[in-house]
Coordinates of C-alpha atoms and ligand atoms in Angstrom, one line a residue:
X1 CA -2.8 -17.7 -30.0
X2 CA -2.3 -14.4 -28.4
X3 CA 0.7 -12.8 -28.4
X4 CA 2.7 -9.8 -27.0
X5 CA 6.3 -8.2 -27.6
X6 CA 8.1 -6.2 -25.1
X7 CA 10.7 -4.2 -26.4
X8 CA 13.1 -2.8 -23.5
X9 CA 16.1 -0.6 -23.6
X10 CA 18.1 -0.1 -20.3
X11 CA 19.1 3.6 -21.6
X12 CA 15.2 4.3 -21.5
X13 CA 14.1 4.7 -18.0
X14 CA 11.0 6.0 -16.3
X15 CA 12.5 6.6 -12.9
X16 CA 14.3 5.1 -10.4
X17 CA 12.5 2.4 -8.6
X18 CA 10.8 4.1 -5.6
X19 CA 11.5 1.9 -2.6
X20 CA 8.3 3.4 -1.0
X21 CA 6.2 1.7 -3.5
X22 CA 6.2 -1.4 -1.4
X23 CA 4.3 -0.3 1.6
X24 CA 1.9 -1.7 3.8
X25 CA -0.6 -0.4 6.3
X26 CA -1.7 -1.4 9.9
X27 CA -4.7 0.3 11.1
X28 CA -6.5 -0.7 14.3
X29 CA -9.2 -2.7 12.8
X30 CA -10.1 -5.7 13.7
X31 CA -7.2 -8.1 14.4
X32 CA -4.5 -6.3 12.4
X33 CA -2.9 -5.1 15.7
X34 CA -4.6 -7.1 18.3
X35 CA -3.6 -10.7 17.5
X36 CA -1.9 -9.7 14.1
X37 CA 1.4 -8.0 15.0
X38 CA 0.9 -7.7 18.8
X39 CA -0.3 -10.6 20.9
X40 CA 1.7 -10.5 24.6
X41 CA 1.8 -14.2 25.6
X42 CA 1.6 -15.8 22.2
X43 CA 4.6 -18.5 21.8
X44 CA 6.7 -15.9 19.7
X45 CA 5.8 -13.1 21.4
X46 CA 8.9 -10.7 22.5
X47 CA 9.5 -8.9 25.6
X48 CA 7.1 -5.8 23.8
X49 CA 4.6 -8.5 23.0
X50 CA 5.6 -8.5 19.0
X51 CA 5.1 -11.6 17.4
X52 CA 8.0 -13.1 16.2
X53 CA 6.4 -15.0 13.7
X54 CA 4.3 -12.2 11.9
X55 CA 7.7 -10.1 11.9
X56 CA 9.7 -12.9 10.1
X57 CA 6.7 -12.7 7.3
X58 CA 7.0 -9.1 7.5
X59 CA 10.3 -9.2 6.7
X60 CA 9.8 -11.7 3.8
X61 CA 7.2 -9.7 2.2
X62 CA 9.7 -7.1 2.1
X63 CA 7.5 -4.3 3.0
X64 CA 9.4 -0.8 2.9
X65 CA 7.1 1.7 4.8
X66 CA 4.1 1.2 7.0
X67 CA 1.3 3.6 7.4
X68 CA -0.6 3.9 10.8
X69 CA -2.5 4.1 12.7
X70 CA -5.7 4.2 9.8
X71 CA -7.7 4.5 7.8
X72 CA -11.3 5.1 9.1
X73 CA -10.1 4.6 12.7
X74 CA -7.8 7.7 12.6
X75 CA -10.7 9.8 11.9
X76 CA -12.2 9.8 15.8
X77 CA -8.8 8.9 17.5
X78 CA -7.0 10.9 20.4
X79 CA -3.6 9.8 19.9
X80 CA -2.9 10.5 24.0
X81 CA -4.7 7.5 24.9
X82 CA -2.1 4.9 23.4
X83 CA 1.0 6.6 25.5
X84 CA 2.1 6.4 28.8
X85 CA 1.5 3.1 31.5
X86 CA -0.6 0.9 29.6
X87 CA -2.7 0.0 32.9
X88 CA -3.6 3.6 33.1
X89 CA -4.7 4.1 29.2
X90 CA -8.7 4.4 28.6
X91 CA -10.6 2.0 26.8
X92 CA -12.5 3.9 24.1
X93 CA -15.4 3.7 21.6
X94 CA -14.1 3.1 18.2
X95 CA -16.7 4.9 16.2
X96 CA -15.0 3.6 12.5
X97 CA -15.4 0.3 13.4
X98 CA -17.6 -0.5 16.1
X99 CA -15.2 -2.2 18.1
X100 CA -13.5 -1.0 21.7
X101 CA -10.1 0.2 21.6
X102 CA -7.9 -1.1 24.5
X103 CA -5.0 1.3 23.8
X104 CA -2.9 -1.0 25.0
X105 CA -1.0 -0.7 21.8
X106 CA -0.4 2.8 20.5
X107 CA 2.3 5.5 19.3
X108 CA 5.5 4.3 21.1
X109 CA 4.6 0.5 20.4
X110 CA 3.9 1.3 17.1
X111 CA 7.8 3.0 16.7
X112 CA 9.2 0.0 18.6
X113 CA 7.8 -2.7 15.7
X114 CA 8.6 -0.2 13.0
X115 CA 12.2 -0.4 14.3
X116 CA 11.8 -4.4 14.4
X117 CA 10.4 -4.6 11.5
X118 CA 13.1 -2.5 9.8
X119 CA 10.2 -0.3 7.8
X120 CA 9.9 3.2 7.7
X121 CA 6.6 4.9 9.3
X122 CA 3.9 6.7 7.5
X123 CA 1.7 8.8 10.2
X124 CA -2.1 9.4 9.8
X125 CA -3.0 12.5 11.6
X126 CA -6.6 12.9 12.8
X127 CA -8.1 15.7 10.9
X128 CA -11.8 14.4 11.3
X129 CA -12.8 14.8 15.2
X130 CA -9.5 17.0 15.6
X131 CA -7.4 19.5 13.8
X132 CA -4.2 21.3 13.4
X133 CA -3.8 21.7 17.4
X134 CA -3.6 18.0 17.7
X135 CA -1.5 17.3 14.7
X136 CA 1.1 19.5 15.7
X137 CA 1.1 17.9 19.2
X138 CA 1.8 14.7 17.7
X139 CA 4.5 16.1 15.5
X140 CA 6.2 17.2 18.6
X141 CA 5.7 14.4 21.1
X142 CA 7.0 12.0 17.7
X143 CA 9.6 14.4 16.4
X144 CA 10.8 17.1 18.9
X145 CA 14.4 16.3 20.4
X146 CA 13.9 17.3 24.2
X147 CA 13.0 20.4 26.7
X148 CA 9.2 20.9 25.7
X149 CA 6.5 19.2 27.5
X150 CA 5.3 16.4 24.9
X151 CA 8.8 15.9 24.0
X152 CA 9.7 15.5 27.4
X153 CA 6.7 13.0 27.7
X154 CA 8.1 11.0 24.8
X155 CA 11.4 10.3 26.8
X156 CA 9.4 9.5 30.1
X157 CA 7.8 7.1 28.1
X158 CA 11.1 5.5 27.0
X159 CA 12.2 6.7 23.5
X160 CA 14.9 9.3 24.4
X161 CA 15.5 9.8 20.9
X162 CA 13.0 11.8 18.6
X163 CA 11.4 9.4 16.0
X164 CA 12.3 11.5 13.2
X165 CA 9.0 10.8 11.1
X166 CA 9.1 12.0 7.9
X167 CA 5.5 10.9 6.1
X168 CA 2.7 12.3 7.3
X169 CA -0.9 11.8 6.2
X170 CA -3.0 15.1 6.7
X171 CA -6.2 12.7 7.6
X172 CA -8.1 9.9 5.8
X173 CA -10.6 9.8 3.0
X174 CA -12.2 13.1 3.8
X175 CA -14.7 13.2 0.8
X176 CA -16.3 9.9 2.3
X177 CA -19.8 10.4 3.9
X178 CA -18.7 7.5 6.4
X179 CA -15.6 9.2 7.7
X180 CA -16.3 10.8 10.9
X181 CA -15.5 14.4 10.2
X182 CA -15.7 13.9 6.6
X183 CA -15.8 17.7 4.9
X184 CA -16.4 19.2 1.4
X185 CA -13.2 19.8 -0.5
X186 CA -12.4 23.8 0.1
X187 CA -13.0 22.8 3.8
X188 CA -10.7 20.0 4.0
X189 CA -8.0 21.8 1.6
X190 CA -8.3 24.5 3.8
X191 CA -7.7 22.8 7.1
X192 CA -4.8 20.6 5.1
X193 CA -3.2 23.6 4.1
X194 CA -3.3 25.5 7.9
X195 CA -2.0 22.1 9.1
X196 CA 0.5 21.6 6.9
X197 CA 2.0 25.0 7.3
X198 CA 1.8 24.6 10.8
X199 CA 4.0 21.3 10.6
X200 CA 6.3 22.9 8.5
X201 CA 7.2 25.3 11.0
X202 CA 8.4 23.0 13.2
X203 CA 10.1 21.1 10.1
X204 CA 10.0 21.9 6.5
X205 CA 11.4 18.9 5.1
X206 CA 8.5 16.7 6.3
X207 CA 6.9 15.3 3.3
X208 CA 3.0 15.9 3.7
X209 CA 0.0 13.7 2.1
X210 CA -3.0 15.0 1.4
X211 CA -6.1 12.9 0.7
X212 CA -7.5 12.5 -2.4
X213 CA -10.7 10.5 -3.5
X214 CA -11.3 7.7 -1.9
X215 CA -12.0 6.1 -5.0
X216 CA -12.3 7.1 -8.4
X217 CA -16.2 6.3 -8.5
X218 CA -16.8 8.7 -6.1
X219 CA -19.1 11.3 -7.0
X220 CA -16.7 14.2 -6.3
X221 CA -14.0 12.3 -7.9
X222 CA -11.8 14.9 -10.1
X223 CA -13.3 18.1 -8.4
X224 CA -12.1 17.0 -5.0
X225 CA -8.5 17.0 -6.3
X226 CA -8.8 20.0 -8.1
X227 CA -10.4 21.9 -5.0
X228 CA -8.3 20.5 -2.4
X229 CA -4.9 21.2 -4.3
X230 CA -6.4 24.8 -5.1
X231 CA -6.2 25.3 -1.4
X232 CA -3.2 23.0 -0.6
X233 CA -0.7 23.1 -3.4
X234 CA 1.8 24.8 -2.1
X235 CA 1.7 23.1 1.5
X236 CA 1.7 19.5 0.4
X237 CA 3.7 17.3 -1.5
X238 CA 1.6 14.2 -2.4
X239 CA -1.9 13.3 -2.9
X240 CA -3.4 10.1 -2.4
X241 CA -5.5 7.6 -4.2
X242 CA -7.4 4.7 -2.8
X243 CA -8.9 1.7 -4.7
X244 CA -10.0 -1.5 -3.9
X245 CA -11.1 -4.1 -6.4
X246 CA -13.0 -7.3 -6.4
X247 CA -14.8 -9.3 -9.5
X248 CA -18.1 -7.8 -10.1
X249 CA -21.2 -10.3 -11.3
X250 CA -18.4 -13.0 -11.8
X251 CA -16.9 -11.0 -14.5
X252 CA -13.4 -12.4 -14.5
X253 CA -12.0 -10.9 -17.5
X254 CA -12.9 -7.1 -15.9
X255 CA -11.2 -8.3 -12.7
X256 CA -8.2 -9.4 -14.5
X257 CA -7.7 -6.3 -15.9
X258 CA -8.3 -4.1 -12.5
X259 CA -4.9 -2.8 -13.1
X260 CA -6.5 -0.9 -16.4
X261 CA -8.5 0.8 -13.7
X262 CA -5.4 2.0 -11.5
X263 CA -4.0 3.4 -14.8
X264 CA -6.4 5.7 -15.6
X265 CA -7.0 6.7 -12.2
X266 CA -3.2 7.7 -12.0
X267 CA -3.1 9.2 -15.3
X268 CA -6.5 11.4 -14.0
X269 CA -5.0 12.4 -11.1
X270 CA -1.9 13.3 -12.3
X271 CA -3.2 15.4 -15.2
X272 CA -5.6 17.1 -12.3
X273 CA -2.6 18.1 -10.4
X274 CA -0.8 19.2 -13.3
X275 CA -3.4 21.4 -14.4
X276 CA -3.8 22.9 -11.2
X277 CA -0.2 23.4 -11.0
X278 CA -0.1 25.2 -14.6
X279 CA -2.6 27.2 -13.4
X280 CA -0.5 28.4 -10.8
X281 CA 2.5 28.8 -12.9
X282 CA 4.3 26.6 -10.0
X283 CA 7.2 24.3 -11.1
X284 CA 6.6 22.0 -8.3
X285 CA 4.7 18.6 -9.2
X286 CA 2.5 16.9 -6.8
X287 CA 3.3 13.1 -6.5
X288 CA 0.9 10.6 -5.5
X289 CA 0.9 8.3 -2.4
X290 CA -1.3 5.0 -3.5
X291 CA -1.5 4.5 0.2
X292 CA -4.6 2.0 0.3
X293 CA -5.0 -0.4 -2.7
X294 CA -5.7 -4.1 -2.8
X295 CA -8.5 -6.6 -3.8
X296 CA -11.4 -6.7 -1.1
X297 CA -14.4 -8.3 -1.3
X298 CA -16.4 -5.6 0.3
X299 CA -19.4 -7.6 0.9
X300 CA -17.8 -11.1 1.8
X301 CA -16.1 -10.9 5.2
X302 CA -17.8 -8.4 7.9
X303 CA -17.1 -5.2 8.0
X304 CA -18.9 -4.6 11.6
X305 CA -19.0 -7.0 14.3
X306 CA -21.7 -9.6 14.3
X307 CA -25.0 -8.5 15.7
X308 CA -25.2 -9.5 19.4
X309 CA -21.7 -8.5 20.2
X310 CA -21.4 -4.8 21.4
X311 CA -18.1 -3.0 20.9
X312 CA -15.9 -6.1 21.1
X313 CA -12.3 -5.9 21.5
X314 CA -10.3 -6.9 18.4
X315 CA -13.3 -9.0 16.5
X316 CA -12.6 -10.8 13.1
X317 CA -13.3 -8.1 10.2
X318 CA -12.5 -7.7 6.3
X319 CA -10.6 -11.3 7.0
X320 CA -10.7 -12.0 3.1
X321 CA -9.4 -15.5 2.0
X322 CA -7.7 -14.8 -1.4
X323 CA -7.5 -16.8 -4.2
X324 CA -4.8 -17.5 -7.1
X325 CA -6.8 -15.1 -9.4
X326 CA -6.7 -12.5 -6.6
X327 CA -2.9 -13.0 -6.6
X328 CA -3.0 -12.3 -10.4
X329 CA -4.8 -9.2 -9.8
X330 CA -2.2 -8.0 -7.1
X331 CA 0.6 -8.9 -9.4
X332 CA -0.8 -6.6 -12.4
X333 CA -1.6 -3.7 -9.9
X334 CA 2.1 -3.8 -8.8
X335 CA 3.0 -3.4 -12.3
X336 CA 0.6 -0.5 -12.9
X337 CA 2.5 0.9 -9.7
X338 CA 5.8 0.7 -11.4
X339 CA 4.9 1.8 -14.7
X340 CA 4.1 4.7 -12.8
X341 CA 6.8 5.1 -10.5
X342 CA 7.9 8.8 -12.0
X343 CA 4.7 10.1 -10.3
X344 CA 3.7 7.3 -8.1
X345 CA 6.5 7.4 -5.1
X346 CA 4.7 6.1 -2.4
X347 CA 2.2 3.1 -1.9
X348 CA 0.3 0.8 0.8
X349 CA -1.2 -1.9 0.2
X350 CA -4.3 -2.4 2.8
X351 CA -3.5 -4.0 5.2
X352 CA -0.7 -6.1 6.6
X353 CA -2.0 -8.7 8.8
X354 CA -5.8 -10.4 9.0
X355 CA -7.4 -7.4 7.4
X356 CA -7.6 -7.8 3.9
X357 CA -4.2 -8.9 4.5
X358 CA -1.2 -10.9 2.7
X359 CA -0.2 -12.4 6.1
X360 CA -3.0 -14.2 8.5
X361 CA -2.3 -15.1 12.1
X362 CA -4.2 -17.9 14.3
X363 CA -4.7 -16.4 18.1
X364 CA -2.5 -18.1 19.8
X365 CA -1.2 -20.3 17.0
X366 CA 0.6 -20.1 13.5
X367 CA 1.2 -17.2 10.9
X368 CA 0.8 -18.0 7.3
X369 CA 1.0 -16.7 3.8
X370 CA -2.0 -15.7 1.4
X371 CA -1.9 -16.4 -2.1
X372 CA -1.4 -12.5 -2.5
X373 CA 1.4 -12.4 -0.6
X374 CA 3.7 -14.0 -3.2
X375 CA 3.5 -11.8 -6.1
X376 CA 4.3 -8.9 -3.5
X377 CA 7.3 -10.5 -2.0
X378 CA 8.9 -11.1 -5.4
X379 CA 7.9 -7.5 -6.9
X380 CA 9.5 -5.9 -3.6
X381 CA 12.4 -8.0 -3.9
X382 CA 13.4 -7.7 -7.5
X383 CA 12.3 -4.8 -8.7
X384 CA 15.7 -2.7 -8.1
X385 CA 17.5 -0.1 -10.1
X386 CA 15.1 1.9 -12.4
X387 CA 11.8 1.2 -14.2
X388 CA 12.0 0.8 -17.7
X389 CA 10.2 2.4 -20.5
X390 CA 8.7 -0.6 -21.9
X391 CA 7.3 -0.6 -25.2
X392 CA 4.5 -3.1 -25.5
X393 CA 2.5 -4.8 -28.3
X394 CA 0.0 -7.0 -27.6
X395 CA -2.9 -9.1 -28.5
X396 CA -6.3 -7.3 -26.9
X397 CA -9.2 -8.9 -25.2
X398 CA -12.5 -7.4 -24.8
X399 CA -14.0 -6.4 -21.1
X400 CA -17.3 -5.3 -20.3
X401 CA -15.5 -2.7 -17.6
X402 CA -13.0 -1.4 -19.8
X403 CA -13.6 -2.1 -23.6
X404 CA -10.7 -3.5 -25.4
X405 CA -7.5 -4.0 -23.3
X406 CA -3.9 -5.5 -24.2
X407 CA -3.7 -9.5 -23.0
X408 CA -0.3 -9.2 -21.7
X409 CA 0.5 -6.4 -19.4
X410 CA 4.2 -5.6 -18.3
X411 CA 6.7 -3.9 -16.2
X412 CA 10.5 -4.4 -16.3
X413 CA 13.5 -3.1 -14.1
X414 CA 17.0 -3.0 -14.6
X415 CA 19.8 -2.8 -12.0
X416 CA 23.0 -1.2 -13.4
X417 CA 24.7 -2.2 -10.5
X418 CA 24.2 -5.9 -10.6
X419 CA 23.1 -6.3 -14.2
X420 CA 19.7 -7.9 -12.9
X421 CA 16.7 -7.4 -14.9
X422 CA 13.3 -8.3 -13.6
X423 CA 10.5 -8.7 -15.7
X424 CA 6.9 -9.0 -14.3
X425 CA 4.2 -9.9 -16.7
X426 CA 0.5 -10.9 -16.5
X427 CA -2.0 -12.8 -18.8
X428 CA -5.4 -11.2 -18.5
X429 CA -7.1 -13.9 -20.5
X430 CA -8.9 -16.4 -18.6
X431 CA -8.6 -19.1 -21.2
X432 CA -5.6 -18.8 -23.4
X433 CA -1.8 -18.9 -22.7
X434 CA 0.4 -15.9 -24.7
X435 CA 3.5 -16.4 -26.4
X436 CA 5.5 -13.4 -25.0
X437 CA 9.2 -12.1 -26.6
X438 CA 10.9 -10.1 -24.6
X439 CA 13.7 -8.1 -26.7
X440 CA 16.4 -6.3 -24.8
X441 CA 18.5 -3.2 -26.1
X442 CA 21.2 -1.0 -24.5
X443 CA 22.9 -4.3 -22.8
X444 CA 23.3 -8.1 -23.4
X445 CA 21.2 -11.1 -21.9
X446 CA 23.8 -13.1 -20.4
X447 CA 21.1 -15.8 -18.8
X448 CA 17.9 -16.6 -17.2
X449 CA 18.1 -16.6 -13.5
X450 CA 14.9 -17.5 -12.9
X451 CA 11.1 -17.5 -14.0
X452 CA 8.1 -18.4 -11.8
X453 CA 4.6 -18.1 -12.6
X454 CA 1.5 -18.4 -10.5
X455 CA -2.3 -18.9 -11.8
X456 CA -2.9 -20.9 -15.0
X457 CA -4.5 -23.7 -13.3
X458 CA -6.9 -23.3 -10.3
X459 CA -8.1 -19.8 -10.1
X460 CA -9.9 -20.4 -6.9
X461 CA -7.0 -22.2 -4.8
X462 CA -6.6 -20.6 -1.7
X463 CA -4.0 -21.4 0.9
X464 CA -4.7 -22.0 4.4
X465 CA -3.2 -22.4 8.1
X466 CA -3.1 -25.8 7.3
X467 CA -1.9 -25.9 3.8
X468 CA 0.1 -22.5 3.9
X469 CA 1.8 -23.4 0.8
X470 CA -1.0 -24.9 -1.8
X471 CA -0.8 -21.8 -3.8
X472 CA 2.5 -20.1 -4.5
X473 CA 4.3 -19.2 -7.8
X474 CA 6.4 -22.0 -9.6
X475 CA 9.0 -22.5 -11.8
X476 CA 7.9 -21.8 -15.6
X477 CA 10.0 -24.0 -17.5
X478 CA 8.8 -22.1 -21.2
X479 CA 11.7 -19.3 -20.6
X480 CA 14.1 -19.4 -23.1
X481 CA 17.4 -17.4 -24.2
X482 CA 16.8 -15.9 -27.6
X483 CA 20.2 -14.3 -28.3
X484 CA 18.4 -10.9 -28.1
X485 CA 16.2 -11.1 -24.8
X486 CA 14.0 -14.2 -23.9
X487 CA 10.9 -15.8 -24.9
X488 CA 8.4 -17.5 -22.5
X489 CA 4.4 -18.5 -22.3
X490 CA 2.1 -17.3 -20.2
X491 CA -0.5 -19.7 -18.8
X492 CA -3.7 -18.2 -19.0
X493 CA -5.0 -15.8 -15.9
X494 CA -1.4 -16.0 -14.7
X495 CA 1.2 -13.6 -13.3
X496 CA 5.0 -14.4 -14.0
X497 CA 8.7 -13.1 -12.9
X498 CA 11.7 -13.4 -15.0
X499 CA 14.9 -12.4 -13.9
X500 CA 17.8 -12.4 -16.4
X501 CA 21.4 -11.0 -16.0
X502 CA 22.8 -9.0 -18.7
X503 CA 26.5 -7.5 -19.2
X504 CA 27.0 -4.3 -21.5
X505 CA 26.6 -4.8 -25.1
Ligands
AHR601 O1 -8.8 -0.5 4.7 C1 -9.9 -0.6 5.3 C2 -10.8 1.0 5.2 O2 -10.9 1.3 3.7 C3 -9.8 1.9 5.8 O3 -9.8 2.1 7.0 C4 -10.5 3.2 5.1 O4 -9.4 4.1 4.9 C5 -10.7 2.6 3.7 O5 -12.2 2.8 3.5

């Protein structure tokens, strides 16, 4: 029997829950924008063409920030193409995804959508085919009050008030050979530093994200971070990490333990950033923006339009159809992000709609939740207050990819204003349940509010447009109050959330 013990104390905290951890990503890619969030003529479309059924699901998902407009797309994007009267905007070839970009949706539409969705924008500037001048122009258009040519253009385009965008990505995946305008680390580091300096002349309080590695298996991983930070340490605030997971050769145990890779990746980049800081004798700490993460079956759904389709508009690309196992992994990745909330202060699940996404749409039809929607929505809603520094003692299991790992992974949050405690747990064993006890110090457990689990049955079950609630969390009746905490049983390969009320002890 696998067992685990989780010891929590409400006085031992990692950090306040960074609400920006529950970010998402909208790229001009496939059907994320067109027939995703934006579909004029759709029965639910509002006066701006925004699908209200999608907006409702975005709110239910609990997304706090949305990164835009890419991704690989941004590296050859001209932001000015997407402003002004729609019928005068140019159609352009999108070199990243071999698609035709109509530019019917651009910055002003995005900012209108951001307000409707009640999320914070993260704006990416093109440092692939463009540079400092265009990034500063974009900043001026977006954030300057009035009286300059670009600010007045925004006002003429209907936005009297500046957008006040605080978080900016300085390019995207500039280490990747697939990126239009990819650079070496010193080249990119200098460009990022120069662009950041220029942007700060406009507003010193911007929060600027430099590109880290595209994933931890990049040949330049580690030296890239070191070299970029050596150039740009004083000028930027965060460094980005990207990671996508999928089962390799059907290796389910390793896939279920994907958060192990995320943990190690975050720890490695933190160590590298701190070593650059130490060499500079800097007291500043660089934070991490994990601004692309998810499960992605990279070879399953097409990432380029099917042959014969030449530069199509919004073709269906990267439309992964997620299983229960994928939802368990997504829940585990969120646990890893929360555990590192002293250093990971922003994160974006990639992406929001249709493209490797928790929300799917039918053009002209309905919108529905994929399996991965559920752990995200529950975590975003109930991870409140502070992340607790959990002491974990778990049975272990061996994986081909990560060696011996804890069977049970978990994290907990506690909100001192409400007394609500949430515990998020994953059982990574594919075939055995786990008996877990959670011991709580610093507060008294007054009751179990809710305990739900997804997994433990058909790991391949998926939701569809016709069966949108087929695979969703169900009540876990095993949770019981032990007087000093709770005890519960986690089915094999499952993600669980338990919510408790506490009173002062
Ligand atoms: O999210 C899909 C793509 O993955 C993004 O465009 C790119 O940044 C990453 O490689």
